Amino acid sequence: MKRKLRNKILHRIFIALCLIVALGPIYWMLNTSLKSEAEIYYKIPTLWPEHVTLDSYKYLLTGTNFLNGIKNSLIIAVFVSLFSIFVAYPAAYVLARLQFKGKRVFSKTILFMYLLPTSVLYIPLYIFVARLGLTNNIWGIMLIYPTFTLPYVAWILIPHIASISSTLEEAAYIDGCSKFQTMYRIIFPLALPGIISTTIFAFAMCWGEYLYALVNLISSEVQTFPLVLSGLIFGDMPPWNQLMAGAIMASVPILIIYMLASSSLVGGATAGGVKE
Amino acid sequence: MNMKKATAMIIAAATLTASVCTGFAAAPVKTTSEDKEITVWIEKVFSDDANAMMEARLQQYQEDTGITVHYEMVSATDFVTMLNAAIEAGSNIPDVVSMDTTKVLNYYPNIPAMDVSGLVNEINEERPYFEASYEGTKIGGVHYYVPYYSSSCMMFVRKDKLEEQGLGIPATWEEVFEAALAVSNPEEDFYGLGMGCGENDDDDENTFRQMIWNAGGYLLDADGAITCEDPAVVDTVDKWAELYKAGAVPEDAVTWDAGGNNGSYLAGRTAIVLNAPTLYNALQAEEYKELLENTVVVAPPVGADNGVYMNFNRGFSIMNACEDVDTASDLIKYLCEKAWYDEYMNGIAPVFAPLFEDELENPTWTEDAVNAEVLKYAQNASGYYGYPVSTIEGRSAAAKHYFTFPVVKAFNQVATGSASAQSALENMKYDLEDFTAMVQ
């Protein structure tokens, strides 16, 4: 009994430590966002603002293009993440379920495409988009982002789909389902937790993306929020409180999506199944 | 949910998003009766008011001339990446951009900006530039940008701390070092000199270079020969390392970035720092009232050999891709028109200083003590990366070398004891040889 209690306490301490490590930076962001510029430079940093001020939030919301940037980021991230799932799911299904020549090469190519660094690709992709006349236009960036979200989503979905029992598919074929119907009516619902989580990650990748947006979105009307935030930096005195306020506000949509999706993730994982 | 319904919803959402997006694409370009247009990218400055003034001026030009001006105010951190992408792609290159000497030299031998010496001479005849700006912004005898204003690096001194020790405001590096040692009290976390040498500290990279020049040491000579192992350079590196080891410089200074020195000053940890006047603006906050009262802002100290300051002039280039050079030149002249220029500079004083001789009689720049010091800096700023090398190849190599922040690296190695001054500077020599070979 004593040992059980001790283990319980140790577990709680471990969880508390993990939470401190995970939430520490977010707490410090919030703390800094509520400070005046002068307080940020105090000799001994204050753990909570001496004088809480919302000036940074006010400035971001009324004195900058931040809200417009959030709107642009939202449109781009929603479109690209949905498009990525739409295209990557069939690709992942084919690579997970079907046997054909060159399957391994296709799988590896998807991984390599994802591993190509942004710094190598941004100029060629800029040239590509410029030739299409789509620079300074969010359509241009929506054309670029799938180059990293598609391989990512496909690569994550392949093992997920592969882990679903093939017995269900066999049963569907016996009941008269075509391959297409099986893919969307049988496997898709079972793969939903994986699809939702990869969609969230694809969304997050687009949401905070900086370099492609930087070179392609020049006008303030089309810029995404990371560009609005980087535009606040002048020289060697960054307005840390405004930057942190922006980071806090930009975290909200992601948090909401995670919270909304979390029930589907659990529910989807336990729904359906077969008795073998 | 029915699968057909789910698929239909996804497609509908994607289509809806796509159709909404069209509404947020770039605004359509308006054309004027004259059907001329020009694209301008301006590097934003620290002040929203100043940026708004610049925007208003560009809009005014459009109204006055009927020429459509597409302008973008781009943050300094993003400017080069955006410009490089446009240049590399060969499309969407703006006609007029903000430029400075280091940027131009970084592009060498493929400088994307035009020779605007004729335009600079025309402006200079109407309204003479300071000699340091007119001559100091020439690259290989050519102006690739029209000098417009100057940033600076001023010395901020805690007069109260120096007065406690019976010391006046230091005017030479020797006096700075003496004062730093006298006022330091590491036990109370107070240090005389706030000069850092973290690996990305571009601010103090410039200050250390200036310190070396002032002592008569140079990384390159006028012909481009590498001279970074000269005794004057070695002695300067050793001198600062001595100060560091003696506790006159904060221990954490070896990890600072460019914000380290001003952060230490605002936190009340240091008595002397060299920084852009953005620090002076920060001191205007109510919380720093007392610190501001105890602060004196002066031009940097001089050395035993000379008093050369680093030139931080910036201006406007006309890009090679510009198809209407006359309009681009006309726009730049419009921005230089005296009445508006003086009003604009008044708005961004003292962070940026004007470059014209007649400003020496402008009360904005003579009656305010800080502004006067900043103007003095601009008037005397003739140093550049690689100073005094005169060849364009040498200057280009030095400018590219600068971006590796080699001087702070050497100071860091010596201060932390990981290398002697000789071996740190020997490594710098090898790096410089590589950069020199790269531009040959």
XYZ file of C-alpha atoms in Angstrom:
716
model
C 0.000 0.000 0.000
C 2.818 2.358 0.988
C 4.713 1.447 -2.172
C 1.645 2.100 -4.295
C 1.261 5.533 -2.755
C 4.926 6.316 -3.275
C 4.682 5.320 -6.940
C 1.591 7.452 -7.341
C 3.393 10.473 -5.864
C 6.430 9.868 -8.071
C 4.189 9.645 -11.130
C 2.538 12.922 -10.211
C 5.909 14.612 -9.692
C 7.133 13.328 -13.039
C 3.999 14.584 -14.797
C 4.342 17.950 -13.051
C 7.971 18.213 -14.207
C 6.976 17.367 -17.767
C 4.255 20.011 -17.647
C 6.685 22.619 -16.330
C 9.113 21.878 -19.157
C 6.339 21.929 -21.771
C 4.424 24.917 -20.490
C 7.403 26.964 -19.262
C 8.095 28.677 -22.600
C 4.386 29.381 -23.113
C 4.152 30.888 -19.649
C 7.181 33.078 -20.372
C 5.620 34.212 -23.651
C 2.468 35.232 -21.812
C 4.459 36.880 -19.036
C 6.543 38.927 -21.497
C 3.513 39.894 -23.563
C 1.947 41.519 -20.488
C 5.043 43.554 -19.544
C 6.096 47.041 -20.541
C 9.254 47.304 -22.643
C 11.142 48.712 -19.688
C 10.220 45.809 -17.411
C 11.501 43.308 -19.970
C 14.999 44.720 -19.493
C 14.973 44.592 -15.678
C 18.214 43.372 -14.170
C 16.335 40.540 -12.442
C 13.532 39.283 -14.704
C 10.133 39.367 -13.019
C 8.185 36.102 -12.880
C 4.917 38.021 -13.212
C 4.557 41.577 -14.575
C 4.750 44.270 -11.916
C 2.289 46.294 -13.946
C 0.162 44.162 -16.240
C -0.446 45.977 -19.509
C -2.355 44.941 -22.597
C -0.691 47.635 -24.698
C 1.126 45.081 -26.859
C -2.114 43.298 -27.719
C -3.828 46.598 -28.378
C -1.024 47.748 -30.643
C -1.024 44.490 -32.597
C -4.778 44.519 -33.083
C -5.178 48.194 -33.898
C -1.819 49.472 -35.090
C -0.674 46.664 -37.391
C -1.938 44.292 -40.064
C -1.892 41.391 -37.616
C -5.581 40.473 -37.915
C -5.384 40.549 -41.684
C -2.285 38.341 -41.437
C -4.182 35.866 -39.245
C -7.008 35.810 -41.774
C -4.610 35.132 -44.644
C -2.793 32.425 -42.675
C -6.089 30.790 -41.813
C -7.286 30.691 -45.413
C -3.996 29.301 -46.654
C -3.627 26.715 -43.885
C -7.227 25.452 -44.159
C -7.096 25.175 -47.919
C -3.687 23.505 -48.080
C -4.319 21.029 -45.255
C -7.669 19.929 -46.755
C -6.171 19.723 -50.228
C -3.244 17.693 -48.880
C -5.541 15.126 -47.275
C -7.683 15.007 -50.388
C -4.692 14.099 -52.545
C -2.467 12.258 -50.068
C -5.070 9.840 -48.725
C -5.581 7.924 -52.012
C -1.815 7.949 -52.555
C -1.193 6.569 -49.083
C -3.933 3.973 -49.529
C -2.449 2.739 -52.786
C 1.043 2.531 -51.290
C -0.210 0.786 -48.160
C -2.580 -1.700 -49.746
C -1.698 -2.449 -53.329
C 1.242 -4.408 -54.639
C 2.868 -3.034 -57.781
C 6.278 -2.630 -59.332
C 8.227 0.358 -57.997
C 6.173 0.644 -54.806
C 9.269 0.932 -52.636
C 10.748 3.604 -54.877
C 7.513 5.601 -54.710
C 7.421 5.346 -50.907
C 11.044 6.417 -50.541
C 10.587 9.263 -53.023
C 7.773 10.650 -50.896
C 10.061 10.614 -47.864
C 12.938 12.253 -49.732
C 10.627 14.971 -51.041
C 9.637 15.754 -47.487
C 13.256 15.839 -46.353
C 14.339 18.424 -48.941
C 15.168 21.583 -46.964
C 13.160 24.745 -47.523
C 16.301 26.807 -48.035
C 17.158 24.734 -51.117
C 13.703 24.943 -52.632
C 12.567 28.476 -51.998
C 14.289 30.127 -54.956
C 13.264 27.478 -57.565
C 9.709 27.535 -56.265
C 9.690 31.328 -56.306
C 10.796 31.225 -59.948
C 8.070 28.673 -60.710
C 5.379 30.782 -59.082
C 6.725 33.976 -60.695
C 6.465 32.371 -64.141
C 2.852 31.575 -63.416
C 2.336 35.224 -62.491
C 1.279 34.285 -58.974
C 3.813 36.077 -56.792
C 2.325 38.414 -54.232
C -0.847 36.359 -54.372
C -2.019 33.768 -51.875
C -2.791 31.374 -54.706
C 0.951 31.215 -55.340
C 1.683 30.196 -51.786
C -1.162 27.665 -51.848
C 0.602 26.109 -54.787
C 3.906 25.927 -52.895
C 2.847 24.622 -49.498
C 1.620 21.222 -50.727
C 5.220 20.502 -51.774
C 5.961 19.834 -48.115
C 2.520 18.983 -46.707
C 1.648 16.323 -49.314
C 4.707 14.108 -48.773
C 4.379 14.552 -45.014
C 0.702 13.599 -44.913
C 1.194 10.668 -47.283
C 4.209 9.372 -45.366
C 2.375 9.475 -42.036
C -0.804 7.904 -43.433
C 0.890 4.930 -45.137
C 1.681 2.986 -41.909
C -1.591 4.112 -40.384
C -3.641 2.640 -43.226
C -1.420 -0.432 -43.332
C -2.231 -1.106 -39.670
C -5.977 -1.441 -40.388
C -7.034 -5.054 -40.681
C -7.437 -6.229 -44.288
C -10.272 -8.541 -43.177
C -12.608 -5.557 -43.306
C -11.731 -4.928 -46.936
C -12.217 -8.572 -47.831
C -15.657 -8.452 -46.213
C -16.475 -5.306 -48.172
C -15.452 -6.933 -51.469
C -17.654 -9.940 -50.666
C -20.523 -7.508 -50.019
C -19.959 -6.018 -53.468
C -17.914 -2.892 -52.743
C -15.571 -1.635 -55.451
C -11.932 -0.693 -54.634
C -12.906 3.008 -54.603
C -15.868 2.390 -52.313
C -13.725 0.289 -49.994
C -11.136 3.010 -49.861
C -13.600 5.746 -48.910
C -16.472 3.920 -47.199
C -14.581 1.305 -45.211
C -10.986 2.373 -44.643
C -11.436 6.156 -44.533
C -13.614 6.149 -41.375
C -11.228 3.744 -39.664
C -8.251 5.869 -40.623
C -9.994 9.025 -39.423
C -7.949 9.514 -36.228
C -4.754 9.376 -38.290
C -6.245 11.597 -40.966
C -7.361 14.170 -38.411
C -4.025 14.248 -36.626
C -2.048 14.586 -39.872
C -4.451 17.301 -41.041
C -3.769 19.189 -37.823
C -0.021 18.837 -38.331
C -0.312 19.927 -41.955
C -2.333 22.901 -40.786
C 0.306 23.776 -38.184
C 3.101 23.490 -40.781
C 1.353 26.019 -43.027
C 0.234 28.190 -40.146
C 3.695 29.125 -38.950
C 5.579 28.884 -42.253
C 7.889 31.827 -42.828
C 10.431 31.570 -45.658
C 8.162 30.767 -48.617
C 5.682 33.373 -47.436
C 8.459 35.917 -47.017
C 9.686 35.795 -50.589
C 6.310 35.319 -52.227
C 3.954 37.567 -50.291
C 5.250 41.110 -50.562
C 2.230 43.391 -50.084
C 0.912 43.872 -46.604
C -2.630 42.936 -47.764
C -1.569 39.392 -48.630
C 1.026 38.751 -45.928
C 0.574 36.013 -43.339
C 0.922 36.667 -39.605
C 4.578 35.473 -39.251
C 5.565 38.198 -41.708
C 3.561 40.808 -39.817
C 5.377 39.804 -36.640
C 8.835 39.844 -38.204
C 8.000 43.293 -39.572
C 7.890 44.572 -36.002
C 11.626 44.037 -35.548
C 13.866 47.020 -36.136
C 17.556 46.819 -35.425
C 18.797 45.513 -32.115
C 15.848 46.434 -29.880
C 13.103 43.935 -30.750
C 9.723 44.730 -29.165
C 9.617 41.440 -27.263
C 6.275 42.172 -25.646
C 4.576 42.721 -29.016
C 6.265 39.673 -30.538
C 5.170 37.501 -27.622
C 1.636 38.912 -27.723
C 1.516 37.979 -31.400
C 2.815 34.493 -30.668
C 0.200 34.002 -27.926
C -2.640 35.134 -30.168
C -1.373 33.025 -33.052
C -1.387 29.943 -30.805
C -5.115 30.262 -30.150
C -6.429 28.802 -33.442
C -4.096 25.821 -33.142
C -5.217 25.222 -29.550
C -8.877 25.410 -30.547
C -8.346 22.948 -33.376
C -6.519 20.529 -31.070
C -9.283 20.752 -28.489
C -12.050 20.238 -31.037
C -10.230 17.374 -32.694
C -9.161 15.568 -29.539
C -12.589 13.941 -29.024
C -12.579 12.674 -32.630
C -9.105 11.266 -32.167
C -10.219 9.104 -29.232
C -13.639 8.282 -30.637
C -12.282 7.374 -34.054
C -9.689 5.063 -32.609
C -12.246 2.967 -30.813
C -15.010 3.041 -33.430
C -15.670 0.047 -35.692
C -13.323 -2.904 -35.842
C -13.724 -6.611 -36.440
C -13.998 -9.657 -34.323
C -11.269 -12.044 -35.403
C -21.210 10.232 -41.406
C -22.042 9.083 -44.935
C -18.807 8.932 -46.939
C -20.273 10.649 -49.970
C -21.398 13.475 -47.732
C -17.984 13.715 -46.078
C -16.182 13.831 -49.422
C -18.645 16.373 -50.759
C -18.121 18.522 -47.662
C -14.347 18.443 -48.039
C -14.601 19.437 -51.702
C -17.119 22.144 -50.875
C -14.897 23.519 -48.091
C -11.890 23.551 -50.396
C -13.857 25.261 -53.154
C -15.320 27.787 -50.751
C -11.907 28.583 -49.336
C -10.515 28.916 -52.834
C -13.236 31.289 -53.883
C -12.812 33.369 -50.727
C -9.078 33.515 -51.402
C -9.550 35.316 -54.669
C -10.910 38.193 -52.659
C -7.638 38.484 -50.743
C -5.253 38.267 -53.642
C -3.089 41.280 -54.427
C -5.085 44.393 -55.117
C -5.422 45.174 -58.811
C -2.963 47.712 -60.114
C -4.470 51.090 -60.833
C -3.167 52.821 -63.904
C -3.056 56.524 -64.409
C -3.664 58.558 -67.501
C 0.073 58.696 -68.123
C 0.223 54.889 -67.815
C 3.641 54.987 -66.166
C 4.398 53.035 -63.060
C 7.280 52.446 -60.716
C 7.872 49.894 -57.974
C 9.712 50.914 -54.825
C 10.818 48.789 -51.856
C 11.735 50.819 -48.823
C 13.371 49.344 -45.758
C 11.225 50.227 -42.756
C 12.766 52.290 -39.993
C 12.001 51.974 -36.274
C 9.317 54.648 -36.215
C 5.776 54.053 -37.443
C 5.399 57.810 -37.891
C 8.495 57.987 -40.072
C 7.321 55.043 -42.166
C 3.931 56.701 -42.552
C 5.664 59.920 -43.640
C 7.610 58.037 -46.284
C 4.454 56.333 -47.537
C 2.644 59.669 -47.682
C 5.537 61.150 -49.658
C 5.410 58.331 -52.202
C 1.644 58.765 -52.523
C 2.190 62.491 -52.966
C 4.598 61.781 -55.815
C 1.890 59.724 -57.484
C -0.592 62.551 -57.106
C 1.856 65.215 -58.303
C 3.080 63.325 -61.363
C 0.291 60.941 -62.283
C 2.815 58.100 -62.197
C 1.560 55.040 -60.325
C 3.859 54.201 -57.436
C 3.732 50.630 -56.148
C 5.562 50.793 -52.865
C 6.259 48.298 -50.149
C 7.618 49.100 -46.719
C 9.706 46.030 -45.938
C 11.168 45.178 -42.552
C 14.960 45.270 -42.389
C 15.183 41.630 -41.283
C 13.269 40.453 -44.359
C 14.568 42.876 -46.949
C 17.611 41.070 -48.339
C 15.927 37.644 -48.551
C 13.022 39.127 -50.491
C 15.270 41.117 -52.789
C 17.545 38.141 -53.431
C 14.610 35.942 -54.393
C 13.387 38.547 -56.868
C 16.864 39.045 -58.342
C 17.475 35.304 -58.591
C 14.143 34.714 -60.285
C 14.697 37.686 -62.601
C 11.121 38.799 -62.134
C 9.229 41.229 -59.931
C 12.460 43.126 -59.301
C 11.574 46.550 -57.915
C 12.834 49.666 -59.724
C 14.060 51.530 -56.660
C 15.215 49.918 -53.417
C 16.847 50.875 -50.142
C 20.543 50.071 -50.303
C 23.831 50.452 -48.466
C 27.490 49.853 -49.228
C 27.723 46.405 -47.652
C 24.699 45.140 -49.560
C 26.160 46.365 -52.859
C 29.512 44.739 -52.145
C 27.889 41.473 -51.215
C 26.487 41.229 -54.714
C 29.873 41.891 -56.344
C 30.741 40.948 -59.111
C 27.051 40.822 -60.107
C 25.940 44.126 -58.650
C 22.228 44.427 -59.465
C 22.167 48.201 -59.004
C 22.983 50.866 -61.581
C 25.768 53.403 -61.466
C 23.955 56.491 -60.169
C 27.040 58.722 -59.924
C 25.423 61.276 -62.259
C 22.365 61.559 -60.049
C 24.482 61.800 -56.883
C 26.592 64.533 -58.459
C 23.478 66.419 -59.490
C 22.102 66.301 -55.939
C 25.537 67.146 -54.524
C 25.786 70.256 -56.713
C 22.445 71.526 -55.500
C 23.035 70.583 -51.897
C 26.522 69.395 -50.996
C 26.921 66.151 -49.073
C 29.359 65.706 -46.214
C 32.684 64.604 -47.643
C 32.462 61.344 -45.637
C 29.137 60.535 -47.265
C 29.963 61.635 -50.782
C 33.338 59.908 -50.949
C 32.615 57.184 -48.387
C 29.726 55.729 -50.372
C 31.704 55.365 -53.587
C 32.603 51.805 -54.500
C 35.420 51.539 -57.000
C 34.909 55.244 -57.746
C 31.223 54.711 -58.512
C 28.037 55.438 -56.591
C 25.659 52.498 -56.685
C 23.163 54.222 -54.444
C 22.153 57.758 -53.609
C 23.189 58.373 -49.981
C 20.166 59.438 -47.969
C 20.768 59.135 -44.232
C 23.218 57.708 -41.772
C 22.843 55.375 -38.852
C 25.444 55.640 -36.139
C 26.963 53.974 -33.123
C 27.098 56.344 -30.188
C 28.705 56.022 -26.786
C 26.287 55.964 -23.822
C 27.941 56.887 -20.566
C 26.650 56.741 -16.985
C 27.976 60.119 -15.872
C 26.848 59.528 -12.257
C 29.006 56.428 -11.954
C 32.015 58.147 -13.495
C 31.547 61.255 -11.368
C 31.585 59.074 -8.257
C 35.146 58.161 -9.214
C 36.050 61.740 -10.114
C 36.144 60.967 -13.819
C 34.853 63.006 -16.748
C 33.304 61.725 -19.972
C 36.025 59.705 -21.753
C 37.121 60.962 -25.145
C 39.713 58.305 -25.999
C 39.710 54.519 -25.825
C 42.419 54.666 -23.163
C 40.146 56.836 -21.018
C 37.251 54.433 -21.651
C 39.338 51.504 -20.444
C 40.519 53.406 -17.354
C 36.987 54.473 -16.492
C 35.685 50.936 -17.041
C 38.187 49.515 -14.575
C 37.533 52.284 -12.057
C 33.746 51.966 -11.906
C 33.424 48.176 -12.154
C 32.113 46.282 -9.160
C 31.493 42.673 -10.227
C 30.323 41.734 -6.741
C 27.338 44.015 -7.260
C 26.956 42.903 -10.874
C 28.054 46.291 -12.175
C 30.622 46.599 -14.960
C 32.382 49.477 -16.628
C 32.185 48.408 -20.245
C 29.243 46.713 -21.962
C 30.917 45.359 -25.068
C 30.060 41.772 -25.917
C 31.518 39.168 -28.236
C 28.892 36.493 -28.700
C 29.218 34.735 -32.017
C 26.330 36.702 -33.619
C 26.935 40.069 -32.025
C 27.048 42.188 -35.167
C 26.750 45.359 -33.103
C 30.005 44.921 -31.243
C 31.626 43.430 -34.334
C 31.491 46.977 -35.677
C 32.641 48.555 -32.433
C 35.637 46.226 -32.139
C 36.617 46.994 -35.724
C 36.468 50.688 -34.957
C 38.549 50.165 -31.832
C 41.179 48.328 -33.870
C 41.339 51.051 -36.545
C 41.623 53.767 -33.929
C 44.638 51.951 -32.489
C 46.246 51.889 -35.952
C 45.450 48.243 -36.739
C 43.738 47.004 -39.883
C 42.584 43.657 -41.256
C 43.616 44.670 -44.785
C 45.876 47.390 -46.108
C 45.004 49.804 -48.908
C 46.146 47.346 -51.576
C 44.220 44.437 -50.143
C 47.092 42.635 -48.410
C 46.014 40.860 -45.229
C 47.400 42.624 -42.161
C 45.236 41.241 -39.375
C 48.235 39.814 -37.516
C 49.855 43.215 -37.060
C 50.876 44.100 -33.462
C 48.274 46.887 -33.206
C 45.491 44.351 -33.844
C 47.009 41.800 -31.448
C 47.395 44.438 -28.722
C 43.775 45.599 -29.075
C 42.435 42.064 -28.774
C 44.634 41.415 -25.753
C 43.627 44.710 -24.144
C 39.929 43.866 -24.252
C 40.581 40.335 -23.008
C 42.486 41.863 -20.062
C 39.499 44.069 -19.251
C 37.216 41.060 -19.456
C 39.382 39.013 -17.166
C 39.715 41.946 -14.753
C 35.913 42.051 -14.352
C 35.391 45.333 -16.215
C 33.124 43.574 -18.725
C 30.133 41.373 -17.731
C 31.052 37.707 -17.614
C 28.096 36.795 -19.839
C 29.249 39.275 -22.536
C 30.900 36.394 -24.410
C 27.410 35.005 -25.091
C 25.649 38.242 -26.069
C 23.912 38.957 -29.312
C 23.446 42.474 -30.669
C 20.877 43.205 -27.981
C 23.227 42.286 -25.142
C 24.921 45.640 -24.716
C 21.774 47.762 -24.714
C 19.988 45.224 -22.505
C 22.826 45.456 -19.979
C 22.690 49.251 -20.028
C 18.921 49.389 -19.565
C 19.205 46.873 -16.737
C 21.703 49.185 -15.031
C 24.524 46.653 -15.195
C 26.996 48.650 -17.295
C 28.432 52.161 -17.285
C 29.571 52.539 -20.915
C 28.126 50.954 -24.041
C 28.393 51.739 -27.736
C 25.123 51.352 -29.538
C 22.814 52.806 -32.158
C 20.638 55.664 -30.880
C 17.705 53.238 -30.710
C 18.930 52.868 -27.140
C 18.373 56.592 -26.630
C 14.785 56.156 -27.806
C 14.290 53.268 -25.377
C 15.560 55.502 -22.558
C 12.695 57.916 -23.175
C 10.288 55.548 -21.381
C 9.003 56.821 -18.021
C 10.646 53.918 -16.186
C 14.102 55.049 -17.359
C 13.711 58.690 -16.377
C 16.469 58.494 -13.773
C 18.772 56.467 -16.020
C 18.289 58.971 -18.832
C 19.127 61.856 -16.515
C 22.365 60.112 -15.614
C 23.244 59.305 -19.219
C 25.416 61.265 -21.590
C 25.360 60.360 -25.281
C 28.492 61.278 -27.188
C 30.272 60.317 -30.387
C 32.549 57.285 -29.901
C 36.050 57.738 -28.500
C 39.100 58.197 -30.666
C 42.240 56.112 -30.490
C 45.943 56.747 -30.276
C 46.204 56.637 -34.056
C 42.954 58.103 -35.449
C 39.251 58.740 -34.909
C 37.711 56.932 -37.872
C 34.072 55.907 -37.387
C 32.226 53.198 -39.262
C 30.108 54.611 -42.099
C 26.513 53.414 -41.900
C 25.102 55.467 -44.776
C 22.012 54.171 -46.499
C 20.193 55.355 -49.549
C 18.365 54.404 -52.696
C 19.514 52.328 -55.650
C 18.027 52.090 -59.093
C 18.073 48.449 -60.070
C 19.555 47.282 -63.370
C 16.165 45.826 -64.286
C 14.519 49.253 -64.073
C 13.057 50.205 -67.445
C 12.296 53.825 -66.654
C 15.453 55.269 -65.149
C 14.264 58.866 -65.595
C 11.213 58.291 -63.431
C 13.277 56.398 -60.850
C 15.808 59.272 -60.716
C 13.026 61.815 -60.511
C 11.431 59.962 -57.596
C 14.718 59.857 -55.665
C 15.229 63.591 -56.244
C 11.674 64.137 -55.025
C 12.546 62.313 -51.792
C 15.627 64.543 -51.407
C 13.668 67.794 -51.726
C 15.020 69.900 -48.829
C 11.848 71.006 -47.009
C 10.342 67.540 -46.857
C 13.692 65.821 -46.235
C 14.411 68.039 -43.231
C 10.958 67.387 -41.817
C 11.416 63.633 -42.309
C 14.875 63.623 -40.718
C 13.507 65.637 -37.830
C 11.013 62.808 -37.316
C 13.658 60.093 -37.172
C 16.313 61.975 -35.191
C 18.566 60.889 -33.575
C 18.432 57.289 -34.849
C 19.289 58.467 -38.337
C 21.214 61.591 -39.218
C 21.117 63.676 -42.406
C 24.070 63.745 -44.769
C 24.062 67.282 -46.103
C 26.434 70.058 -45.055
C 23.702 72.650 -44.587
C 22.316 70.585 -41.711
C 25.213 71.938 -39.633
C 23.151 75.123 -39.447
C 19.811 73.423 -38.843
C 18.680 74.027 -35.214
C 17.268 70.468 -35.036
C 20.804 69.189 -35.382
C 22.707 71.857 -33.526
C 20.598 72.796 -30.507
C 19.864 69.293 -29.250
C 23.016 67.846 -27.691
C 22.366 64.238 -28.736
C 21.372 65.161 -32.283
C 24.520 67.278 -32.581
C 26.692 64.312 -31.549
C 24.909 62.056 -34.025
C 25.465 64.590 -36.786
C 29.120 64.803 -35.769
C 29.311 61.033 -36.170
C 27.760 61.167 -39.662
C 30.153 63.921 -40.646
C 33.186 61.858 -39.671
C 32.109 58.345 -40.599
C 34.487 57.245 -43.302
C 35.284 53.671 -42.251
C 33.977 50.551 -43.975
C 34.537 46.807 -43.877
C 38.104 46.215 -44.943
C 39.073 49.866 -44.331
C 41.418 51.186 -45.752
C 41.442 48.712 -48.680
C 40.657 50.623 -51.851
C 40.128 47.900 -54.462
C 36.578 46.777 -55.140
C 37.704 43.130 -54.883
C 39.230 43.770 -51.453
C 36.148 45.648 -50.270
C 33.863 42.909 -51.536
C 35.932 40.201 -49.822
C 35.883 42.215 -46.594
C 32.101 42.763 -46.796
C 31.449 39.056 -47.332
C 33.922 38.206 -44.563
C 32.072 40.538 -42.196
C 28.976 38.332 -42.252
C 30.915 35.591 -40.464
C 31.462 38.101 -37.607
C 35.165 37.248 -37.463
C 36.309 40.002 -35.117
C 33.918 39.138 -32.274
C 34.889 35.526 -32.822
C 38.570 36.354 -32.294
C 37.831 38.527 -29.243
C 35.671 35.735 -27.859
C 38.366 33.099 -28.290
C 40.933 35.226 -26.514
C 38.634 36.362 -23.706
C 37.501 32.816 -22.958
C 41.070 31.512 -23.158
C 40.359 29.104 -25.993
C 43.055 30.757 -28.154
C 45.806 33.313 -27.923
C 45.406 36.549 -29.863
C 48.071 35.367 -32.307
C 46.396 32.077 -33.106
C 42.873 33.618 -33.275
C 44.146 36.223 -35.740
C 46.062 33.603 -37.694
C 42.765 31.752 -38.191
C 41.168 35.003 -39.258
C 43.946 35.412 -41.832
C 43.156 32.006 -43.365
C 39.461 32.916 -43.562
C 40.284 36.243 -45.170
C 42.472 34.460 -47.719
C 39.504 32.255 -48.639
C 37.216 35.242 -49.077
C 39.826 37.124 -51.072
C 40.268 34.117 -53.364
C 36.487 33.879 -53.772
C 36.174 37.335 -55.344
C 39.251 37.177 -57.569
